[in-house]
Coordinates of C-alpha atoms in Angstrom, one line a residue:
M990 CA 19.9 -90.6 126.4
S991 CA 23.6 -89.6 126.1
T992 CA 23.1 -86.7 123.6
S993 CA 21.6 -83.4 124.7
I994 CA 19.3 -81.6 122.4
K995 CA 21.0 -78.6 120.8
Y996 CA 19.5 -76.8 117.9
G997 CA 21.7 -77.1 114.8
E998 CA 23.9 -79.7 116.3
N999 CA 21.6 -82.7 116.6
I1000 CA 18.1 -83.7 115.7
I1001 CA 15.1 -85.6 116.9
V1002 CA 14.2 -88.5 114.7
A1003 CA 11.1 -90.7 114.7
V1004 CA 11.7 -94.2 113.3
R1005 CA 9.0 -96.7 112.3
L1006 CA 10.3 -100.2 112.0
E1007 CA 8.4 -103.4 111.9
G1008 CA 5.2 -101.7 113.1
S1009 CA 6.8 -100.0 116.2
W1010 CA 8.0 -96.6 116.8
R1011 CA 11.3 -95.4 118.3
W1012 CA 12.8 -92.0 118.9
Y1013 CA 16.5 -90.9 118.6
V1014 CA 18.5 -87.8 119.3
T1015 CA 21.6 -88.1 117.0
E1016 CA 24.0 -86.1 114.9
K1017 CA 22.0 -84.9 111.9
E1018 CA 24.7 -86.3 109.5
Y1019 CA 23.6 -89.9 110.3
W1020 CA 20.4 -89.4 108.4
F1021 CA 21.5 -88.7 105.0
M1022 CA 20.4 -92.1 104.0
D1023 CA 22.3 -92.6 100.8
L1024 CA 25.7 -91.3 101.5
P1025 CA 27.2 -92.1 98.0
R1026 CA 24.4 -89.9 96.5
F1027 CA 25.0 -87.3 99.1
S1028 CA 28.8 -87.3 98.4
Q1029 CA 28.2 -87.2 94.6
A1030 CA 26.2 -84.0 95.0
F1031 CA 29.2 -82.4 96.7
A1032 CA 31.6 -83.7 94.1
N1033 CA 29.4 -82.4 91.3
K1034 CA 29.9 -78.9 92.9
G1035 CA 33.7 -79.3 92.9
Y1036 CA 34.3 -80.4 96.5
D1037 CA 36.9 -83.0 97.5
I1038 CA 35.0 -85.7 99.2
S1039 CA 37.8 -88.4 99.2
S1040 CA 38.2 -88.3 102.9
D1041 CA 34.5 -89.2 103.5
A1042 CA 34.5 -92.1 101.1
D1043 CA 34.8 -94.8 103.7
Y1044 CA 31.7 -93.6 105.6
G1045 CA 33.3 -94.3 108.8
Y1046 CA 31.4 -91.5 110.5
R1047 CA 28.3 -93.6 110.0
F1048 CA 29.7 -96.9 111.0
H1049 CA 30.8 -97.8 107.5
I1050 CA 27.1 -98.0 106.4
P1051 CA 27.0 -96.2 103.0
V1052 CA 23.2 -96.7 102.4
L1053 CA 20.8 -96.8 105.3
N1054 CA 17.7 -98.8 104.2
E1055 CA 15.6 -101.8 105.3
Q1056 CA 18.7 -104.2 104.8
T1057 CA 21.1 -102.1 107.0
V1058 CA 18.8 -100.6 109.5
H1059 CA 19.2 -103.2 112.3
S1060 CA 23.0 -102.8 112.3
F1061 CA 22.7 -99.0 112.2
L1062 CA 20.3 -98.9 115.1
Q1063 CA 22.6 -101.1 117.2
Y1064 CA 25.3 -98.5 116.7
I1065 CA 23.1 -95.7 117.8
E1066 CA 21.3 -97.6 120.6
E1067 CA 22.5 -95.2 123.3
E1068 CA 21.0 -92.3 121.3
Q1069 CA 17.5 -93.8 121.7
I1070 CA 15.1 -91.9 123.8
S1071 CA 11.6 -92.6 125.1
V1072 CA 8.5 -90.6 124.4
E1073 CA 8.3 -89.9 128.2
E1074 CA 11.9 -88.6 128.3
L1075 CA 11.2 -86.3 125.4
R1076 CA 8.0 -85.1 127.0
I1077 CA 9.7 -84.3 130.4
G1078 CA 12.7 -82.7 128.7
L1079 CA 10.4 -80.4 126.5
A1080 CA 8.4 -79.5 129.6
I1081 CA 11.5 -78.6 131.4
Q1082 CA 12.8 -76.5 128.6
A1083 CA 9.5 -74.8 128.0
N1084 CA 9.3 -73.9 131.7
A1085 CA 12.9 -72.6 131.6
H1086 CA 12.2 -70.3 128.7
D1087 CA 8.6 -69.3 129.5
G1088 CA 7.3 -71.3 126.5
D1089 CA 9.3 -69.2 123.9
L1090 CA 8.9 -71.3 120.8
E1091 CA 12.2 -70.1 119.3
M1092 CA 14.0 -71.5 122.3
L1093 CA 12.1 -74.8 121.8
A1094 CA 13.1 -75.1 118.1
G1095 CA 15.5 -78.0 118.7
W1096 CA 12.7 -80.0 120.3
V1097 CA 10.6 -80.2 117.2
P1098 CA 10.9 -83.6 115.5
A1099 CA 13.1 -83.1 112.4
L1100 CA 12.7 -86.5 110.6
L1101 CA 10.2 -89.3 110.3
V1102 CA 12.0 -92.3 108.7
D1103 CA 9.5 -95.1 108.0
F1104 CA 11.4 -98.2 107.1
D1105 CA 8.1 -100.1 106.8
N1106 CA 6.8 -97.9 103.9
R1107 CA 10.3 -96.8 102.7
Q1108 CA 9.6 -93.2 103.1
L1109 CA 11.5 -90.3 104.7
S1110 CA 9.7 -87.1 105.7
S1111 CA 11.8 -84.1 106.8
Y1112 CA 10.6 -81.1 108.8
F1113 CA 14.2 -79.8 109.4
P1114 CA 14.1 -76.0 109.0
E1115 CA 17.7 -75.5 107.9
P1116 CA 18.8 -76.2 104.3
A1117 CA 19.8 -79.9 104.7
S1118 CA 17.5 -81.6 102.1
F1119 CA 17.6 -85.1 103.8
E1120 CA 14.6 -86.0 101.5
Q1121 CA 16.9 -85.6 98.4
Y1122 CA 19.2 -88.4 99.6
V1123 CA 17.0 -91.4 100.2
P1124 CA 17.9 -94.9 98.9
E1125 CA 16.7 -96.4 95.6
G1126 CA 13.1 -97.3 96.0
W1127 CA 12.3 -94.8 98.7
T1128 CA 10.4 -91.6 98.6
G1129 CA 11.5 -88.4 100.4
H1130 CA 9.4 -85.4 101.1
Y1131 CA 9.8 -82.1 102.9
E1132 CA 6.6 -81.7 105.0
N1133 CA 5.2 -81.3 108.4
F1134 CA 4.7 -84.9 109.4
M1135 CA 3.6 -84.3 113.0
E1136 CA 0.0 -85.2 112.2
Q1137 CA 1.0 -88.5 110.8
L1138 CA 2.3 -89.8 114.0
P1139 CA 0.2 -91.9 116.4
A1140 CA -1.3 -90.0 119.3
E1141 CA 0.9 -91.7 121.9
Q1142 CA 4.1 -90.7 120.0
K1143 CA 3.3 -87.0 120.1
Y1144 CA 5.4 -86.0 123.0
W1145 CA 4.7 -82.3 122.5
L1146 CA 1.1 -82.9 123.6
T1147 CA 0.1 -83.2 127.2
D1148 CA -3.1 -82.9 129.1
T1149 CA -2.5 -79.2 129.6
S1150 CA -0.1 -78.1 126.8
N1151 CA 0.5 -78.3 123.0
Y1152 CA 3.9 -76.9 122.8
F1153 CA 4.1 -76.6 119.0
G1154 CA 0.4 -75.9 118.3
T1155 CA 0.2 -78.9 116.0
G1156 CA -0.5 -82.6 116.1
Q1157 CA -3.7 -82.5 118.0
Q1158 CA -6.1 -85.4 117.8

């Protein structure tokens, strides 16, 4: 993992693709899946968005969907992180901050992007509204999706700890 986890700067994202799960720690801006729709929302409010029109900051992929996901994931390959790395990193942070949940906020998974079922679930606490900018044919929800993840993906659960008090089996 080349990106450190810093609340407000980057997010933890669960990706389901072709029946398997992956985790990423990336810039949050990567996950506004339909960038033309996102840009139009700003243009409608009077902002000049002409400098963002080439979508270069997301590898020139304007719409992230099941047709473009493989290219996108190749670009962010270095940002992929294993469940075990997340588990260890969270434990280290929890010990360093005496389990203070406020200090662990950046370690809560922010998005679940399910390419198999064409759904995005956001649990990002700041006003970003990822769920409003999903591609055509997708559904987006703001919800705590942690219960929806398979047990082996719940890095916040260990034999002795449940760092976020949710997601128990």
